[in-house]
């Protein structure tokens, strides 16, 4: 069997934990399996590197930021190789150049395009554990790129797909995927299984457990994922196409505190304005989420939308610079907002799910700013201070607790 295992930052946070992971990988190897291990940077390394960069130059170029961040993962794989060698287990670390993991050219948020398997297969054939840097790639200019924060999950799934692995295990510091973040909702329950679509929506809506692109890729290539803890032997959660357990109305509640609401006022009420507005943002790689347009009056209209908090300043600057072309009069931004989402394939065939969610919010006095829905998801924008309260109330109302 060929197994891809991915360990997140906390799982390799210090020397003891690195040895713990090495032991787990060695056990797998000693069963006779081929083992490919993808690692994240140790602990908070990536954050610290970014802080350091900001201190030196708040406008550091994205190329140099990627150059810097990729050192984190490189440290992890090298140390892991050393830990395995100390246990007399053959192992080799490889970075994105050595494997050759090609991505699109955009620094900071690149997408994987092509992974060469030759070197990895060669090392596996030599009976080595192969340790691969997560999160990084190389572009057509021969530079390092990164896949966006949390991107090591995507590296692991991509490797599992191209290597036709028999299993892809994502190890983290929680026991699996929960009905809500157990740090916020005390009686959240671990799910045995969840579908790709549900997991994708949860991941996109702020459940930090998996990088959303990794789920997209797992669905595309039919890679069954297992999310489990690196600190115990608990079973974890399977992420796959179909689940066998009887489904609940909804599978989980997610909270995203890193949202910002931008309101654009005084737009001309005529065709093509929304296109100009959102095209300007899209061309600059700014992702827009919930969109709300007011009813026009006096030939003008207002449009509000949400973006990632980190992208809010860029978005505002961009809109200010294109004021007359987009025909806007003013722009405002509110950063202390949060998105609360419920996700579940069960809501497709059940009316009243939205009403139940809104009732739960009403009961705890939480006001809704904006609403958006899809077939299997309902998202509301609330004040940031209300986010956790809202999450708990909704979790309770849908009976998701243990
Ligand atoms: N080290 C990177 C991050 O912190 C990638 C990852 O952990 O998946 O975002
Ligand atoms: Mg992660």
Coordinates of C-alpha atoms and ligand atoms in Angstrom, one line a residue:
X1 CA 0.0 0.0 0.0
X2 CA 1.1 3.6 -0.6
X3 CA 0.0 6.0 2.1
X4 CA 0.3 9.8 2.1
X5 CA 0.3 11.3 5.5
X6 CA 0.2 15.0 6.2
X7 CA 1.1 16.5 9.5
X8 CA 0.1 20.1 10.4
X9 CA 2.2 22.7 12.3
X10 CA 1.2 21.8 15.8
X11 CA 1.9 18.1 15.1
X12 CA 5.5 19.0 14.4
X13 CA 5.7 21.9 16.9
X14 CA 8.8 20.9 18.8
X15 CA 11.5 18.2 18.9
X16 CA 9.4 15.8 20.9
X17 CA 6.5 16.1 18.6
X18 CA 8.8 15.6 15.6
X19 CA 10.0 12.4 17.1
X20 CA 6.4 11.4 17.8
X21 CA 5.5 11.8 14.1
X22 CA 8.7 10.0 13.1
X23 CA 7.6 7.1 15.2
X24 CA 4.1 7.0 13.6
X25 CA 5.6 7.1 10.1
X26 CA 8.2 4.4 11.0
X27 CA 5.4 2.1 12.2
X28 CA 3.6 2.5 8.9
X29 CA 6.8 1.9 7.0
X30 CA 7.6 -1.2 9.1
X31 CA 4.3 -2.8 8.0
X32 CA 5.8 -2.9 4.6
X33 CA 4.0 0.1 3.2
X34 CA 5.3 2.9 1.0
X35 CA 5.1 6.1 3.0
X36 CA 5.0 9.7 1.6
X37 CA 4.8 12.4 4.3
X38 CA 3.9 16.0 3.7
X39 CA 4.8 18.5 6.5
X40 CA 3.8 22.0 7.4
X41 CA 6.1 24.5 9.0
X42 CA 6.6 23.9 12.8
X43 CA 4.1 25.5 15.1
X44 CA 3.5 29.2 14.4
X45 CA 6.6 29.5 12.2
X46 CA 4.8 30.9 9.1
X47 CA 3.1 33.6 11.2
X48 CA 6.4 34.5 12.8
X49 CA 8.1 34.8 9.4
X50 CA 5.4 37.0 8.2
X51 CA 5.6 39.2 11.3
X52 CA 9.3 39.5 10.7
X53 CA 8.8 40.4 7.1
X54 CA 6.3 43.1 8.0
X55 CA 8.7 44.6 10.6
X56 CA 11.4 44.9 7.9
X57 CA 9.2 46.1 5.1
X58 CA 5.4 46.3 5.4
X59 CA 5.2 46.3 1.6
X60 CA 7.4 43.3 1.1
X61 CA 7.1 41.8 -2.4
X62 CA 5.0 38.7 -2.7
X63 CA 7.9 36.9 -4.4
X64 CA 10.2 37.5 -1.4
X65 CA 7.4 36.6 1.0
X66 CA 7.1 33.2 -0.7
X67 CA 10.9 32.8 -0.7
X68 CA 10.8 33.4 3.1
X69 CA 7.7 31.3 3.9
X70 CA 9.0 28.2 2.1
X71 CA 11.9 28.0 4.6
X72 CA 9.4 26.9 7.2
X73 CA 8.4 23.7 5.5
X74 CA 12.0 23.0 4.5
X75 CA 13.1 23.1 8.1
X76 CA 10.3 20.6 9.0
X77 CA 11.2 18.0 6.4
X78 CA 14.9 18.1 7.0
X79 CA 14.4 17.7 10.8
X80 CA 12.0 14.9 10.2
X81 CA 14.5 13.1 8.0
X82 CA 17.1 13.4 10.8
X83 CA 14.6 12.1 13.4
X84 CA 14.0 9.0 11.2
X85 CA 17.7 8.5 10.5
X86 CA 18.2 8.5 14.3
X87 CA 15.8 5.6 14.5
X88 CA 17.6 3.8 11.6
X89 CA 14.8 4.3 9.2
X90 CA 15.8 5.3 5.7
X91 CA 14.2 8.6 4.7
X92 CA 14.8 11.6 2.4
X93 CA 13.5 15.1 2.4
X94 CA 12.5 16.8 -0.8
X95 CA 11.4 20.4 -1.6
X96 CA 9.2 21.6 -4.4
X97 CA 12.2 22.0 -6.7
X98 CA 13.5 18.5 -6.0
X99 CA 10.1 16.9 -6.6
X100 CA 9.2 19.4 -9.2
X101 CA 5.8 20.7 -8.2
X102 CA 4.8 23.2 -10.8
X103 CA 2.2 25.9 -10.0
X104 CA 0.7 28.9 -11.6
X105 CA 2.9 32.0 -11.4
X106 CA 0.9 34.0 -8.8
X107 CA 2.9 34.3 -5.6
X108 CA 1.1 33.8 -2.3
X109 CA -1.9 32.0 -3.8
X110 CA -0.6 29.7 -6.5
X111 CA -2.4 26.6 -7.8
X112 CA -0.7 23.3 -8.5
X113 CA -0.5 22.5 -12.2
X114 CA 1.8 19.5 -12.5
X115 CA 3.7 17.3 -10.1
X116 CA 6.5 15.0 -11.3
X117 CA 6.4 11.6 -9.6
X118 CA 9.6 10.2 -10.9
X119 CA 11.9 11.3 -8.1
X120 CA 9.4 10.3 -5.4
X121 CA 8.7 6.9 -6.9
X122 CA 12.5 6.3 -7.3
X123 CA 13.0 7.0 -3.6
X124 CA 10.1 4.8 -2.6
X125 CA 11.5 2.1 -4.7
X126 CA 14.7 2.4 -2.7
X127 CA 12.6 1.8 0.4
X128 CA 12.9 5.3 1.8
X129 CA 10.2 7.3 3.6
X130 CA 9.8 10.4 1.4
X131 CA 9.3 13.7 3.2
X132 CA 7.9 16.4 1.0
X133 CA 7.5 20.1 1.9
X134 CA 3.8 21.2 2.0
X135 CA 2.5 24.5 0.8
X136 CA 5.2 25.3 -1.7
X137 CA 5.6 25.0 -5.5
X138 CA 7.7 26.5 -8.3
X139 CA 6.5 28.7 -11.1
X140 CA 7.6 29.1 -14.7
X141 CA 10.1 31.8 -13.7
X142 CA 11.9 29.2 -11.6
X143 CA 10.8 30.9 -8.4
X144 CA 9.2 29.5 -5.2
X145 CA 5.4 30.1 -4.9
X146 CA 3.1 29.2 -2.0
X147 CA -0.5 27.8 -2.2
X148 CA -2.2 30.1 0.3
X149 CA -2.3 29.7 4.0
X150 CA -3.1 26.2 5.1
X151 CA -2.0 24.9 1.7
X152 CA -0.1 21.9 2.9
X153 CA -3.4 19.9 2.9
X154 CA -3.6 20.6 -0.8
X155 CA -0.1 19.4 -1.4
X156 CA -0.9 16.1 0.4
X157 CA -4.1 15.5 -1.6
X158 CA -2.4 16.4 -4.9
X159 CA 0.3 13.9 -4.1
X160 CA -2.2 11.2 -3.2
X161 CA -3.9 11.8 -6.5
X162 CA -0.9 11.7 -8.8
X163 CA 0.7 8.8 -6.9
X164 CA -2.6 6.9 -6.8
X165 CA -2.2 6.4 -3.1
X166 CA -4.3 3.9 -1.2
X167 CA -5.0 6.4 1.6
X168 CA -4.5 10.0 2.4
X169 CA -4.4 10.8 6.1
X170 CA -4.5 14.4 7.3
X171 CA -3.1 14.6 10.9
X172 CA -4.0 17.5 13.0
X173 CA -4.4 18.5 16.7
X174 CA -8.1 17.7 16.8
X175 CA -9.7 14.2 16.5
X176 CA -11.4 15.0 13.3
X177 CA -14.1 17.2 11.8
X178 CA -16.6 18.4 14.4
X179 CA -20.1 19.8 14.1
X180 CA -18.6 23.1 15.2
X181 CA -15.2 24.3 16.5
X182 CA -14.9 22.5 19.8
X183 CA -12.9 25.4 21.2
X184 CA -16.0 27.6 20.8
X185 CA -18.9 25.1 21.2
X186 CA -18.1 22.9 24.2
X187 CA -20.4 20.0 23.3
X188 CA -19.6 19.8 19.6
X189 CA -19.6 16.3 18.3
X190 CA -17.1 14.5 16.1
X191 CA -18.5 13.4 12.7
X192 CA -17.6 9.9 11.5
X193 CA -18.1 10.8 7.9
X194 CA -18.9 13.9 5.8
X195 CA -19.3 14.4 2.1
X196 CA -16.9 16.4 -0.1
X197 CA -19.5 19.0 -0.8
X198 CA -20.4 19.6 2.9
X199 CA -16.7 19.7 3.9
X200 CA -15.9 22.1 1.1
X201 CA -18.6 24.5 2.3
X202 CA -17.5 24.2 5.9
X203 CA -13.8 24.7 5.0
X204 CA -14.7 27.7 2.8
X205 CA -16.9 29.2 5.6
X206 CA -14.2 29.2 8.2
X207 CA -13.9 25.6 9.6
X208 CA -10.1 25.7 9.9
X209 CA -9.6 21.9 9.8
X210 CA -8.9 21.6 6.0
X211 CA -7.8 23.9 3.2
X212 CA -10.8 24.3 1.0
X213 CA -8.7 23.6 -2.2
X214 CA -7.6 20.3 -0.8
X215 CA -11.3 19.3 -0.5
X216 CA -12.0 20.5 -4.1
X217 CA -9.1 18.4 -5.3
X218 CA -10.0 15.3 -3.3
X219 CA -13.5 15.5 -4.8
X220 CA -12.1 16.0 -8.3
X221 CA -9.8 13.0 -8.1
X222 CA -11.9 10.8 -5.8
X223 CA -9.3 10.8 -3.0
X224 CA -10.9 9.6 0.3
X225 CA -9.5 11.7 3.1
X226 CA -9.2 10.8 6.7
X227 CA -8.8 13.7 9.2
X228 CA -7.4 12.5 12.5
X229 CA -5.3 13.4 15.5
X230 CA -1.5 13.0 15.5
X231 CA -1.6 12.8 19.3
X232 CA -3.9 9.7 19.8
X233 CA -5.2 6.7 17.9
X234 CA -8.8 7.9 17.6
X235 CA -10.6 7.0 14.4
X236 CA -11.0 10.4 12.9
X237 CA -13.4 11.6 10.2
X238 CA -13.7 10.3 6.6
X239 CA -14.3 12.8 3.9
X240 CA -15.8 11.2 0.8
X241 CA -18.4 11.3 -2.0
X242 CA -21.3 9.5 -0.2
X243 CA -21.8 8.9 3.5
X244 CA -23.5 5.8 4.8
X245 CA -24.7 7.0 8.2
X246 CA -28.2 8.5 8.5
X247 CA -27.8 12.1 7.9
X248 CA -28.7 14.9 10.3
X249 CA -30.5 17.9 8.9
X250 CA -27.3 19.9 9.0
X251 CA -23.8 18.6 9.5
X252 CA -22.0 21.6 11.0
X253 CA -21.8 25.2 11.9
X254 CA -18.8 27.3 10.9
X255 CA -17.6 30.7 12.0
X256 CA -15.4 33.0 10.0
X257 CA -14.3 36.0 12.0
X258 CA -12.0 37.3 9.3
X259 CA -14.7 38.8 7.1
X260 CA -15.1 42.5 6.3
X261 CA -18.1 44.2 4.7
X262 CA -17.6 46.8 2.1
X263 CA -20.4 49.2 1.1
X264 CA -20.3 51.1 -2.2
X265 CA -22.7 54.0 -2.3
X266 CA -24.2 56.1 -5.0
X267 CA -23.5 53.9 -8.0
X268 CA -25.4 54.8 -11.2
X269 CA -28.5 52.6 -11.6
X270 CA -27.8 51.4 -15.1
X271 CA -26.6 48.2 -16.8
X272 CA -23.0 47.3 -16.6
X273 CA -22.2 48.9 -13.3
X274 CA -22.1 45.7 -11.2
X275 CA -19.9 44.2 -13.9
X276 CA -17.4 47.1 -13.7
X277 CA -17.3 46.9 -10.0
X278 CA -16.8 43.2 -9.6
X279 CA -14.6 42.9 -12.6
X280 CA -12.2 45.4 -11.1
X281 CA -12.0 43.3 -8.0
X282 CA -11.7 40.0 -9.8
X283 CA -8.9 41.2 -12.0
X284 CA -7.0 42.1 -8.9
X285 CA -7.6 38.7 -7.3
X286 CA -9.9 39.9 -4.6
X287 CA -12.5 37.2 -3.8
X288 CA -16.0 38.5 -3.1
X289 CA -18.5 36.6 -1.1
X290 CA -22.0 37.7 0.0
X291 CA -23.4 40.4 -2.3
X292 CA -26.4 42.6 -1.6
X293 CA -27.8 45.3 -3.9
X294 CA -30.2 47.9 -2.7
X295 CA -33.3 48.9 -4.7
X296 CA -32.3 51.9 -6.8
X297 CA -33.7 55.4 -6.1
X298 CA -32.9 58.8 -7.7
X299 CA -31.0 56.8 -10.4
X300 CA -28.4 55.6 -7.9
X301 CA -28.0 52.3 -6.0
X302 CA -25.8 50.9 -3.3
X303 CA -24.0 47.5 -3.3
X304 CA -22.5 45.8 -0.3
X305 CA -20.4 42.7 -0.3
X306 CA -18.0 40.8 2.0
X307 CA -14.3 40.1 1.4
X308 CA -11.6 38.5 3.4
X309 CA -10.5 40.9 6.1
X310 CA -6.9 40.7 4.9
X311 CA -8.0 41.9 1.4
X312 CA -10.3 44.7 2.6
X313 CA -7.7 47.5 2.5
X314 CA -6.6 46.5 -1.0
X315 CA -10.2 46.4 -2.2
X316 CA -10.9 49.9 -0.8
X317 CA -7.8 51.4 -2.4
X318 CA -8.7 49.8 -5.7
X319 CA -12.3 51.1 -5.6
X320 CA -11.1 54.6 -4.6
X321 CA -8.7 54.6 -7.5
X322 CA -11.5 53.7 -9.9
X323 CA -14.1 55.9 -8.4
X324 CA -15.3 57.7 -11.6
X325 CA -15.0 54.7 -13.9
X326 CA -17.2 52.6 -11.6
X327 CA -19.4 55.7 -10.9
X328 CA -19.4 55.3 -7.2
X329 CA -19.7 58.2 -4.8
X330 CA -18.3 56.7 -1.6
X331 CA -17.0 53.5 -0.1
X332 CA -17.1 52.4 3.5
X333 CA -15.7 49.3 5.3
X334 CA -16.8 47.5 8.4
X335 CA -14.2 45.0 9.7
X336 CA -15.8 43.9 13.0
X337 CA -18.2 41.5 11.3
X338 CA -18.3 37.7 11.2
X339 CA -19.9 35.1 9.0
X340 CA -21.8 32.2 10.6
X341 CA -22.8 29.4 8.3
X342 CA -24.7 26.2 8.5
X343 CA -24.0 23.4 6.1
X344 CA -25.8 20.2 5.4
X345 CA -27.0 18.1 2.4
X346 CA -30.1 17.4 4.4
X347 CA -31.4 21.0 3.9
X348 CA -32.0 20.4 0.2
X349 CA -35.1 18.3 0.9
X350 CA -36.3 20.0 4.1
X351 CA -38.1 23.3 4.2
X352 CA -37.8 25.6 7.2
X353 CA -34.1 25.3 7.8
X354 CA -33.4 29.0 7.3
X355 CA -36.3 29.9 9.6
X356 CA -35.0 27.7 12.3
X357 CA -31.5 29.3 12.0
X358 CA -33.0 32.8 12.1
X359 CA -35.2 31.9 15.1
X360 CA -32.1 30.7 17.0
X361 CA -30.4 34.0 16.3
X362 CA -33.5 36.0 17.3
X363 CA -33.7 34.1 20.6
X364 CA -30.3 35.3 21.6
X365 CA -30.8 38.8 20.3
X366 CA -28.3 38.6 17.4
X367 CA -29.0 40.9 14.5
X368 CA -28.4 39.7 10.9
X369 CA -26.6 42.1 8.5
X370 CA -26.6 40.1 5.4
X371 CA -27.8 36.6 4.2
X372 CA -26.6 34.3 1.5
X373 CA -27.7 30.8 0.6
X374 CA -26.7 27.9 -1.6
X375 CA -28.4 24.4 -2.0
X376 CA -26.6 23.1 1.1
X377 CA -25.5 26.2 3.0
X378 CA -26.9 29.3 4.7
X379 CA -24.6 32.1 5.7
X380 CA -25.4 35.1 7.8
X381 CA -23.2 38.1 8.5
X382 CA -23.4 39.3 12.1
X383 CA -21.4 41.7 14.3
X384 CA -18.1 40.1 15.3
X385 CA -18.9 40.3 19.0
X386 CA -22.0 38.1 18.4
X387 CA -20.2 35.4 16.3
X388 CA -19.5 32.8 19.0
X389 CA -22.9 33.4 20.7
X390 CA -24.6 32.9 17.4
X391 CA -22.7 29.7 16.7
X392 CA -23.6 28.2 20.0
X393 CA -27.2 29.1 19.7
X394 CA -27.5 27.6 16.2
X395 CA -25.6 24.4 17.2
X396 CA -28.1 24.0 20.1
X397 CA -31.2 24.7 18.0
X398 CA -30.4 22.0 15.5
X399 CA -29.6 19.4 18.2
X400 CA -26.1 18.9 17.0
X401 CA -24.6 18.3 20.5
X402 CA -23.4 15.0 21.7
Ligands
LIG1 N1 2.7 26.7 6.9 C1 1.7 27.1 6.1 C2 0.7 28.0 6.9 O1 0.8 28.2 8.1 C3 1.0 26.0 5.4 C4 0.2 25.0 6.2 O2 0.4 25.0 7.4 O3 -0.6 24.3 5.6 O4 -0.3 28.5 6.4
LIG2 MG1 -4.2 23.6 8.3

